[in-house]
Amino acid sequence: MFASCADPETLSGLSWLICYLTTGKHIAFYWAFGTVLLLLAVTAPVALAFGFGGAMAARSRVAPLSWLGKGYIAIVRGVPDIAFFLFFVIALDQGIEWLRHKAKCPDWDQPIRQGNDFIVCAEAKMPLSSSAQWVHEVYGFWLAVFTFALVFGAFAANVLYGAMRAVPRAQTETAEAYGMSRAQVFRRVIVPQMWVYALPGLSNLWMVLIKASPLLFLLGVEDIVYWARELGSTKTPQFTAYPHGDWRMWYFLFLLVFYLGFTRISEIVLDRIMQRLTHGQATLGSHKRTGPIGMNKAGPP
Amino acid sequence: MSCYETLMDYGLRSLGYGERLLPRSDFTLCQQFVLIGSGLIWNIYFGVVALLTGFVLATALAVGKASASPWFRKPAEWVIFIFRGSPLFIQFFFAYFLFLSLKGQVPAFDALTSAWLGAAVVLFLNTAAYSGEIFYGALCSVPRGEVEAADAYGLSGWAKFRRVVWPTTLRLAWPAYTNEAIFLFHATTLVFFSGFPASRQKGDALYYASYFADKTFNPFVPYPILAGYFVLLTLVVIGVMGLIGRRLNRHLPNAAPARSKGFGMLMR
């Protein structure tokens, strides 16, 4: 990157370190932090939308819809999230290819599952094998976003479901007395009021989401964990101008510190938001968040 | 090959007994059930070990964090902050590479680089930090009246803690602690995906499930099996913790067992 880095062999000490930390691969490593932040920024609202849908389904008076919503919440929460990540990445990929296969190659007569293979016609491949590298990366990223949103949507659904039920009954009763329909009550009374009950749970969820973001690595995205392993491993002079021993420990220490800072900042910001929103309200959130047991994280009482 | 033979061959495969080679082709449903179930032994091992050892440290951390002396409070706060503020996945990676370089200098650390000890240590510290925070919250909300009653009876120091404060803390913390236990068992699936090697393919349930998914390229069989096992495991955890919770509350009128809201409230 710098002109002085042209010949690493002559460098030593700090200048070596500066040159080492600005190699092309390290720049990719720094960009990967952007990927993680982007994932979080995109996933959070999508998961919230999924959660809202799930909570609405779980509240529904139509029994099958309510079962669907509750089943979604229970299953995703009862199974380790990492299993979901590993499952959905393949399942979604195959599902999309299968749909495209049905649409694009109707006269394909062979079975799709042949023994241990999953075979679709070339036009149905997603992304097309001829497309550029970045298309593959973007596609992988969106699969990851969708998977994260699906899993964390269930957690959010659980929080929102609780929050909707925490809105005081007197409020909805009053609304009904004014002649509002069920939908109107939901839209005009429950939804505006539920957020304050949902916020402790949602902020906890944000923390959990941050801490789940390194699992991107398992979804095949070249994220910070991938680069930390890659850059930290022992480098011999044959393959690189900057040979070094096994530094993976230091790279992961760096990631650890990054996450500690990130969660700490989030915590402070969320505390501020909570104080702002509950200003003057007699809810648990308006006191110090480490109030009675569990309440700081548990959502509505 | 009958299912019974499969069970004999692969039932304890995750511990290294039985058939050495994993099935390579013609995967049967029975093989998947048996091997993934076999791997579950590791999840149970990690969960139980971390929960039992973590409980002790968690109590110490909670008392430390509630302590007035900064010599106890600060270290407890930092342990809790570090292990709650960073992802378990990164902790596993960091610990594994830390143990590796320790081993390079002192061979005595050899055992730490294998999953059975190294990952258990990380899980122990991690769950201790999470439970420590739970216990700390409970400790802070022990009713003042109980402590005053203990004072009135002339209890002090250790006796007061042992007979009054600690049991009430546990009672208050139990539902949240049950959730922590559930999520701890879920977290054990990360072990073999985070650096710790599965030597001779001795892995946990998720390790085998992903093995089958990779080989058959069909995720729709192994992962639901895994999910089924974990739902069962979760139910067992809820049951056991519920029994303990009921015993903790046995003196209360109409002993309303501190019902852990299964899939409820708190999470990691």
XYZ file of C-alpha atoms in Angstrom:
569
model
C 0.000 0.000 0.000
C 2.754 2.404 0.937
C 5.737 2.953 -1.316
C 8.104 2.049 1.492
C 6.517 -1.388 1.686
C 7.869 -2.429 -1.697
C 10.609 -4.553 -0.178
C 9.411 -6.094 3.111
C 12.685 -7.906 3.710
C 14.458 -4.690 4.569
C 11.811 -3.571 7.045
C 11.830 -4.138 10.747
C 9.922 -3.189 13.855
C 7.076 -0.762 13.550
C 7.448 -0.063 9.853
C 7.264 -3.803 9.189
C 4.108 -3.986 11.250
C 2.539 -1.047 9.434
C 3.285 -2.603 6.070
C 2.124 -6.007 7.305
C -1.178 -4.628 8.546
C -1.923 -2.903 5.248
C -1.474 -5.815 2.882
C -4.299 -6.512 0.477
C -5.562 -9.404 2.557
C -5.624 -7.293 5.662
C -7.678 -4.696 3.836
C -10.102 -7.494 2.973
C -10.108 -8.422 6.660
C -11.067 -4.860 7.607
C -13.800 -4.855 4.964
C -15.136 -8.050 6.513
C -15.972 -6.020 9.627
C -18.124 -3.941 7.301
C -19.807 -7.155 6.132
C -20.625 -8.066 9.719
C -22.003 -4.616 10.488
C -24.010 -4.670 7.265
C -25.400 -8.073 8.157
C -26.479 -6.784 11.549
C -27.962 -3.618 10.078
C -29.958 -5.551 7.483
C -30.911 -8.490 9.671
C -32.261 -6.528 12.615
C -35.212 -4.896 10.793
C -35.948 -8.017 8.739
C -35.943 -10.173 11.875
C -38.191 -7.646 13.549
C -40.612 -7.906 10.616
C -40.525 -11.705 10.817
C -41.064 -11.449 14.535
C -44.001 -9.144 14.068
C -45.537 -11.566 11.589
C -44.903 -14.494 13.884
C -46.400 -12.729 16.877
C -49.444 -11.694 14.872
C -49.896 -15.242 13.648
C -49.545 -16.609 17.169
C -52.250 -14.183 18.379
C -54.534 -14.987 15.510
C -58.000 -16.330 16.197
C -57.711 -18.676 13.239
C -56.462 -21.842 14.915
C -54.111 -23.158 12.193
C -52.470 -19.749 11.855
C -52.026 -19.526 15.590
C -50.486 -23.031 15.675
C -48.183 -22.007 12.883
C -47.023 -18.935 14.772
C -46.579 -20.754 18.055
C -44.922 -23.702 16.360
C -42.474 -21.378 14.626
C -41.547 -19.789 17.946
C -41.267 -23.056 19.835
C -39.303 -25.013 17.260
C -36.737 -22.372 16.490
C -36.222 -21.693 20.162
C -35.991 -25.353 21.144
C -33.245 -26.264 18.723
C -29.679 -24.906 18.767
C -29.471 -21.930 16.418
C -26.296 -23.192 14.802
C -28.173 -26.291 13.640
C -30.633 -23.981 11.924
C -27.861 -22.082 10.248
C -26.292 -25.227 8.887
C -29.683 -26.561 7.855
C -31.109 -23.490 6.161
C -28.070 -22.691 4.109
C -28.421 -25.978 2.244
C -32.185 -26.211 2.448
C -32.787 -22.701 1.118
C -30.276 -23.155 -1.632
C -31.858 -26.418 -2.717
C -35.350 -25.002 -2.360
C -34.590 -22.057 -4.630
C -32.882 -24.230 -7.193
C -35.753 -26.687 -7.111
C -38.303 -23.930 -7.741
C -36.235 -22.505 -10.582
C -35.775 -25.970 -11.971
C -39.537 -26.514 -12.010
C -40.075 -23.197 -13.744
C -37.233 -23.251 -16.245
C -36.810 -26.872 -17.221
C -40.290 -28.415 -17.382
C -39.195 -31.154 -19.779
C -36.478 -32.526 -17.529
C -37.308 -36.186 -16.914
C -34.611 -37.393 -14.546
C -35.179 -37.385 -10.787
C -33.625 -34.486 -8.928
C -32.277 -36.607 -6.131
C -30.054 -39.296 -7.592
C -28.569 -41.194 -4.693
C -26.421 -38.708 -2.858
C -26.621 -36.016 -5.487
C -28.944 -33.128 -5.990
C -29.155 -32.418 -9.701
C -30.981 -29.592 -11.411
C -30.580 -28.346 -14.931
C -27.811 -25.829 -15.601
C -30.189 -22.914 -16.146
C -31.685 -23.444 -12.701
C -28.378 -23.179 -10.854
C -28.400 -20.333 -8.399
C -26.393 -18.288 -9.004
C -25.581 -19.368 -12.556
C -22.219 -21.068 -12.746
C -21.211 -18.511 -15.359
C -21.854 -15.486 -13.162
C -19.126 -13.432 -11.601
C -17.549 -14.061 -8.224
C -19.274 -11.105 -6.610
C -22.696 -12.481 -7.585
C -21.877 -15.648 -5.662
C -20.782 -13.596 -2.681
C -23.867 -11.395 -2.707
C -26.117 -14.432 -3.038
C -24.367 -16.123 -0.119
C -24.745 -12.983 1.933
C -28.478 -12.785 1.277
C -28.936 -16.427 2.167
C -27.165 -15.639 5.431
C -29.365 -12.602 6.058
C -32.486 -14.636 5.426
C -31.352 -17.452 7.716
C -30.420 -15.066 10.502
C -33.714 -13.239 10.116
C -35.661 -16.489 10.232
C -33.975 -17.659 13.432
C -33.964 -14.321 15.200
C -37.447 -13.592 13.939
C -38.644 -16.421 16.156
C -36.932 -14.879 19.158
C -38.370 -11.487 18.260
C -41.804 -13.064 17.802
C -41.567 -14.424 21.303
C -40.688 -11.012 22.708
C -43.355 -9.170 20.716
C -45.999 -11.772 21.535
C -45.312 -11.197 25.212
C -45.282 -7.436 24.739
C -48.640 -7.435 22.942
C -50.140 -9.326 25.829
C -48.527 -6.989 28.345
C -50.494 -3.980 27.152
C -52.928 -3.379 30.028
C -56.291 -4.969 29.461
C -58.008 -1.740 30.514
C -56.561 0.005 27.473
C -57.957 -2.488 24.989
C -61.240 -2.643 26.880
C -61.603 1.103 26.593
C -60.877 0.920 22.892
C -63.515 -1.781 22.491
C -65.980 0.355 24.431
C -65.432 3.082 21.885
C -66.557 0.634 19.245
C -63.243 -0.135 17.623
C -62.947 -3.364 15.750
C -60.308 -5.958 16.653
C -58.043 -4.738 13.884
C -58.456 -1.129 14.955
C -57.666 -1.985 18.563
C -54.573 -3.769 17.399
C -53.430 -0.942 15.154
C -54.303 2.050 17.272
C -53.855 0.800 20.823
C -51.772 -2.341 21.087
C -49.037 -1.648 18.559
C -48.228 1.890 19.733
C -48.144 0.811 23.356
C -46.356 -2.495 23.139
C -42.914 -1.153 22.253
C -42.013 -0.067 25.711
C -42.786 -3.548 26.994
C -40.881 -5.105 24.145
C -37.779 -2.969 24.388
C -35.920 -4.817 27.167
C -36.442 -8.077 25.315
C -35.530 -6.555 21.977
C -32.353 -4.980 23.308
C -31.359 -8.317 24.764
C -32.085 -9.803 21.360
C -29.813 -7.258 19.702
C -27.016 -8.337 22.029
C -27.659 -11.969 21.187
C -27.679 -11.087 17.494
C -24.319 -9.345 17.772
C -22.900 -12.369 19.506
C -24.311 -14.683 16.859
C -22.762 -12.731 13.979
C -19.482 -14.708 13.907
C -21.577 -17.727 12.947
C -21.565 -16.189 9.467
C -18.369 -18.153 9.118
C -20.358 -21.381 9.168
C -22.564 -20.109 6.361
C -19.604 -19.891 4.036
C -19.321 -16.119 3.994
C -15.773 -14.792 4.092
C -16.240 -12.957 7.339
C -13.895 -11.833 10.101
C -13.504 -15.325 11.540
C -12.505 -16.662 8.140
C -9.904 -13.934 7.683
C -8.609 -14.219 11.238
C -7.933 -17.914 10.700
C -6.516 -17.281 7.277
C -4.222 -14.385 8.166
C -3.172 -15.695 11.545
C -1.982 -19.115 10.478
C 1.722 -19.761 10.079
C 3.193 -18.145 6.981
C 6.406 -19.405 5.436
C 8.700 -17.193 3.335
C 7.855 -19.222 0.209
C 4.310 -17.954 0.039
C 4.393 -14.498 1.506
C 6.649 -11.533 1.907
C 5.665 -11.305 5.564
C 6.467 -14.659 7.170
C 5.376 -15.185 10.760
C 4.472 -17.942 13.191
C 1.043 -18.979 14.361
C -0.624 -15.693 15.248
C -4.207 -16.884 15.209
C -4.431 -16.388 18.967
C -3.721 -12.657 18.557
C -6.161 -12.276 15.721
C -8.901 -13.860 17.774
C -7.938 -11.755 20.755
C -8.483 -8.762 18.505
C -11.927 -10.074 17.511
C -12.734 -10.649 21.170
C -11.862 -7.053 21.995
C -13.847 -5.829 19.000
C -16.945 -7.648 20.174
C -16.482 -6.519 23.768
C -16.354 -2.912 22.609
C -19.292 -3.384 20.283
C -21.545 -4.943 22.915
C -20.487 -2.362 25.493
C -21.354 0.542 23.178
C -24.669 -1.108 22.278
C -25.450 -1.539 25.933
C -24.849 2.124 26.678
C -26.893 3.294 23.690
C -29.783 0.944 24.475
C -29.799 2.108 28.077
C -30.119 5.680 26.888
C -32.994 4.784 24.556
C -34.742 2.927 27.331
C -34.410 5.855 29.676
C -35.718 8.217 27.023
C -38.713 6.044 26.132
C -39.739 5.198 29.658
C -39.274 8.720 30.942
C -41.936 9.278 33.540
C -43.513 5.864 33.083
C -44.037 3.576 36.019
C -42.592 0.492 34.363
C -39.629 -1.531 35.419
C -37.634 -0.186 32.526
C -37.727 3.308 33.925
C -35.645 2.196 36.868
C -32.154 0.929 36.615
C -32.149 -1.950 34.181
C -30.579 -4.336 36.656
C -33.726 -4.324 38.691
C -35.426 -7.463 39.881
C -34.116 -10.722 38.647
C -34.390 -11.331 35.000
C -36.350 -8.208 34.281
C -33.423 -6.453 32.731
C -33.430 -9.041 30.016
C -36.743 -10.733 30.283
C -39.096 -8.380 28.612
C -42.487 -7.668 30.072
C -43.178 -8.745 33.640
C -27.332 -54.824 8.198
C -30.012 -54.749 10.810
C -30.641 -51.777 12.992
C -29.517 -53.705 16.048
C -26.115 -54.322 14.461
C -25.864 -50.652 13.581
C -26.587 -49.804 17.171
C -23.853 -52.175 18.320
C -21.380 -50.762 15.792
C -22.071 -47.076 16.148
C -23.860 -46.646 19.469
C -20.696 -45.482 21.221
C -18.859 -44.350 18.106
C -18.546 -40.807 19.421
C -16.468 -42.139 22.312
C -14.271 -44.161 19.984
C -15.788 -47.607 20.533
C -17.179 -49.836 17.828
C -16.738 -49.539 14.095
C -13.810 -47.320 13.155
C -15.025 -46.080 9.772
C -18.127 -43.992 9.544
C -20.676 -45.139 6.979
C -19.675 -43.869 3.548
C -22.537 -44.860 1.274
C -26.022 -46.328 1.393
C -26.931 -44.315 4.454
C -29.864 -45.754 6.328
C -32.186 -43.855 8.589
C -31.092 -46.094 11.421
C -27.448 -45.134 10.984
C -28.332 -41.472 11.146
C -30.432 -41.927 14.277
C -27.757 -43.992 15.998
C -24.755 -41.842 15.128
C -26.396 -38.513 15.891
C -27.682 -39.976 19.139
C -24.203 -41.222 19.869
C -22.858 -37.739 19.363
C -25.426 -36.426 21.814
C -23.341 -38.069 24.559
C -20.796 -35.293 24.085
C -23.417 -32.559 24.265
C -24.713 -34.029 27.509
C -21.184 -34.415 28.852
C -20.221 -30.809 28.088
C -23.511 -29.454 29.366
C -23.496 -31.389 32.630
C -19.825 -30.735 33.405
C -20.083 -27.022 32.637
C -23.334 -26.677 34.555
C -22.075 -28.392 37.704
C -18.691 -26.679 37.828
C -20.083 -23.402 36.555
C -22.641 -23.327 39.338
C -19.905 -23.080 41.971
C -18.006 -20.309 40.208
C -21.266 -18.520 39.393
C -22.136 -18.344 43.072
C -18.687 -16.989 43.832
C -18.972 -14.423 41.019
C -22.392 -13.281 42.189
C -21.194 -12.828 45.766
C -18.065 -11.111 44.464
C -20.028 -8.715 42.293
C -22.313 -7.855 45.177
C -19.357 -7.367 47.511
C -18.539 -3.926 48.839
C -14.814 -4.441 48.523
C -13.437 -3.527 45.095
C -10.875 -6.333 45.441
C -13.670 -8.858 45.005
C -16.082 -6.756 42.995
C -13.831 -5.648 40.164
C -12.496 -9.090 39.170
C -16.005 -10.568 39.297
C -17.372 -7.733 37.178
C -14.625 -8.165 34.617
C -15.050 -11.917 34.308
C -18.779 -11.457 33.828
C -18.262 -8.640 31.336
C -15.695 -10.475 29.254
C -17.592 -13.715 28.975
C -21.028 -12.170 28.531
C -19.874 -9.438 26.195
C -18.177 -11.550 23.571
C -19.461 -14.388 21.405
C -18.907 -17.909 22.669
C -17.788 -18.848 19.177
C -14.880 -16.393 19.343
C -14.095 -17.493 22.886
C -13.744 -21.061 21.684
C -11.430 -20.059 18.867
C -9.326 -17.820 21.066
C -9.081 -20.400 23.832
C -8.121 -23.147 21.419
C -5.309 -21.141 19.856
C -4.238 -19.934 23.288
C -4.031 -23.515 24.505
C -2.151 -24.459 21.342
C 0.555 -21.902 21.954
C 0.681 -22.776 25.644
C 1.195 -26.372 24.652
C 4.044 -25.291 22.402
C 5.833 -23.936 25.441
C 4.720 -26.280 28.202
C 3.772 -29.773 27.017
C 1.730 -30.249 30.197
C -1.070 -28.254 28.562
C -1.550 -30.968 25.982
C -4.920 -32.087 27.328
C -6.332 -28.569 27.046
C -6.073 -28.624 23.274
C -8.458 -31.543 23.039
C -12.143 -30.858 23.175
C -13.037 -32.914 26.248
C -11.055 -30.626 28.522
C -10.400 -27.414 26.630
C -13.949 -26.835 25.439
C -15.290 -27.857 28.828
C -13.121 -25.177 30.450
C -14.435 -22.507 28.080
C -18.027 -23.590 28.589
C -17.465 -23.665 32.342
C -16.215 -20.069 32.398
C -18.898 -18.930 29.977
C -21.834 -20.409 31.817
C -20.373 -19.271 35.138
C -20.406 -15.694 33.862
C -23.983 -15.879 32.562
C -25.285 -17.647 35.666
C -23.225 -15.334 37.867
C -25.110 -12.387 36.433
C -28.418 -14.187 37.020
C -27.476 -15.032 40.609
C -26.249 -11.497 41.164
C -29.607 -10.135 40.073
C -31.338 -12.574 42.397
C -28.968 -11.748 45.243
C -29.833 -8.080 44.897
C -33.531 -8.815 45.158
C -33.483 -10.994 48.250
C -36.214 -9.452 50.424
C -34.777 -7.190 53.075
C -37.114 -8.697 55.663
C -35.500 -12.097 55.379
C -32.056 -10.685 55.954
C -33.308 -8.668 58.912
C -34.978 -11.764 60.352
C -31.675 -13.600 60.042
C -29.956 -10.766 61.850
C -32.578 -10.918 64.582
C -31.870 -14.599 65.066
C -28.234 -13.776 65.595
C -27.072 -15.317 62.346
C -24.156 -13.653 60.711
C -21.480 -14.173 58.119
C -21.355 -17.638 56.648
C -24.332 -19.011 58.573
C -26.555 -16.181 57.361
C -25.455 -16.648 53.795
C -25.719 -20.424 53.880
C -29.115 -20.603 55.598
C -30.973 -17.522 54.420
C -29.487 -15.517 51.576
C -28.257 -18.298 49.338
C -31.414 -20.480 49.340
C -33.572 -17.458 48.581
C -31.200 -16.389 45.825
C -31.493 -19.804 44.227
C -35.253 -19.765 44.542
C -35.481 -16.390 42.816
C -32.937 -17.246 40.163
C -34.204 -20.695 39.332
C -36.514 -19.982 36.365
C -33.868 -17.834 34.699
C -31.197 -20.375 35.554
C -33.250 -23.097 33.881
C -33.171 -21.072 30.689
C -29.442 -20.631 31.006
C -29.103 -24.397 31.336
C -31.153 -24.939 28.169
C -29.071 -22.485 26.196
C -25.890 -23.973 27.572
C -26.860 -27.349 26.152
C -27.580 -25.663 22.831
C -24.222 -23.909 22.967
C -22.367 -27.201 23.301
C -23.027 -27.807 19.601
C -20.494 -25.081 18.771
C -17.530 -26.997 20.172
C -16.527 -28.993 17.129
C -17.108 -26.102 14.741
C -14.734 -23.760 16.463
C -11.220 -25.045 16.243
C -11.361 -27.964 18.616
C -10.628 -30.988 16.444
C -12.804 -34.074 16.469
C -10.037 -36.648 16.609
C -10.828 -39.843 14.704
C -14.237 -38.384 13.901
C -15.371 -38.528 17.499
C -17.770 -35.610 17.444
C -21.005 -34.365 18.899
C -24.521 -34.639 17.559
C -24.230 -31.660 15.232
C -20.903 -32.901 13.946
C -22.487 -36.143 12.785
C -25.597 -34.396 11.505
C -23.508 -32.126 9.306
C -21.418 -35.133 8.268
C -24.544 -36.819 6.953
C -25.822 -33.620 5.373
C -22.504 -33.201 3.575
C -22.376 -36.784 2.381
C -25.978 -37.160 1.270
C -26.420 -33.529 0.290
C -29.806 -33.844 1.876
C -30.293 -31.719 4.982
C -33.906 -32.744 5.431
C -33.148 -35.959 7.288
C -30.202 -35.463 9.681
C -31.107 -32.002 10.947
C -34.683 -32.851 11.890
C -33.320 -35.897 13.724
C -30.910 -33.610 15.555
C -33.736 -31.199 16.297
C -35.813 -34.036 17.728
C -32.986 -35.115 20.002
C -32.484 -31.572 21.212
C -36.163 -31.008 21.898
C -36.074 -34.180 24.005
C -32.917 -33.026 25.768
C -34.515 -29.644 26.440
C -37.565 -31.340 27.928
C -35.332 -33.446 30.182
C -33.442 -30.346 31.320
C -36.717 -28.563 32.061
C -37.957 -31.631 33.951
C -34.836 -32.011 36.089
C -34.551 -28.310 36.829
C -38.267 -28.264 37.637
C -37.760 -31.043 40.195
C -34.915 -29.152 41.829
C -36.964 -25.965 41.741
C -39.848 -27.736 43.430
C -37.533 -28.984 46.143
C -36.185 -25.478 46.657
C -39.710 -24.196 47.118
C -41.041 -27.158 49.098
C -41.669 -25.136 52.267
C -43.920 -22.654 50.509
C -47.695 -22.981 50.820
C -49.260 -24.863 47.895
C -45.688 -25.290 46.691
C -46.164 -23.563 43.395
C -43.127 -24.989 41.658
C -41.092 -22.140 40.253
C -42.316 -22.999 36.838
C -39.623 -22.492 34.338
C -41.305 -21.061 31.324
C -39.731 -23.597 29.056
C -39.105 -21.547 26.009
C -39.657 -18.295 27.808
C -38.012 -15.156 28.928
C -34.285 -15.063 29.322
C -31.706 -16.010 26.793
C -28.046 -15.699 26.121
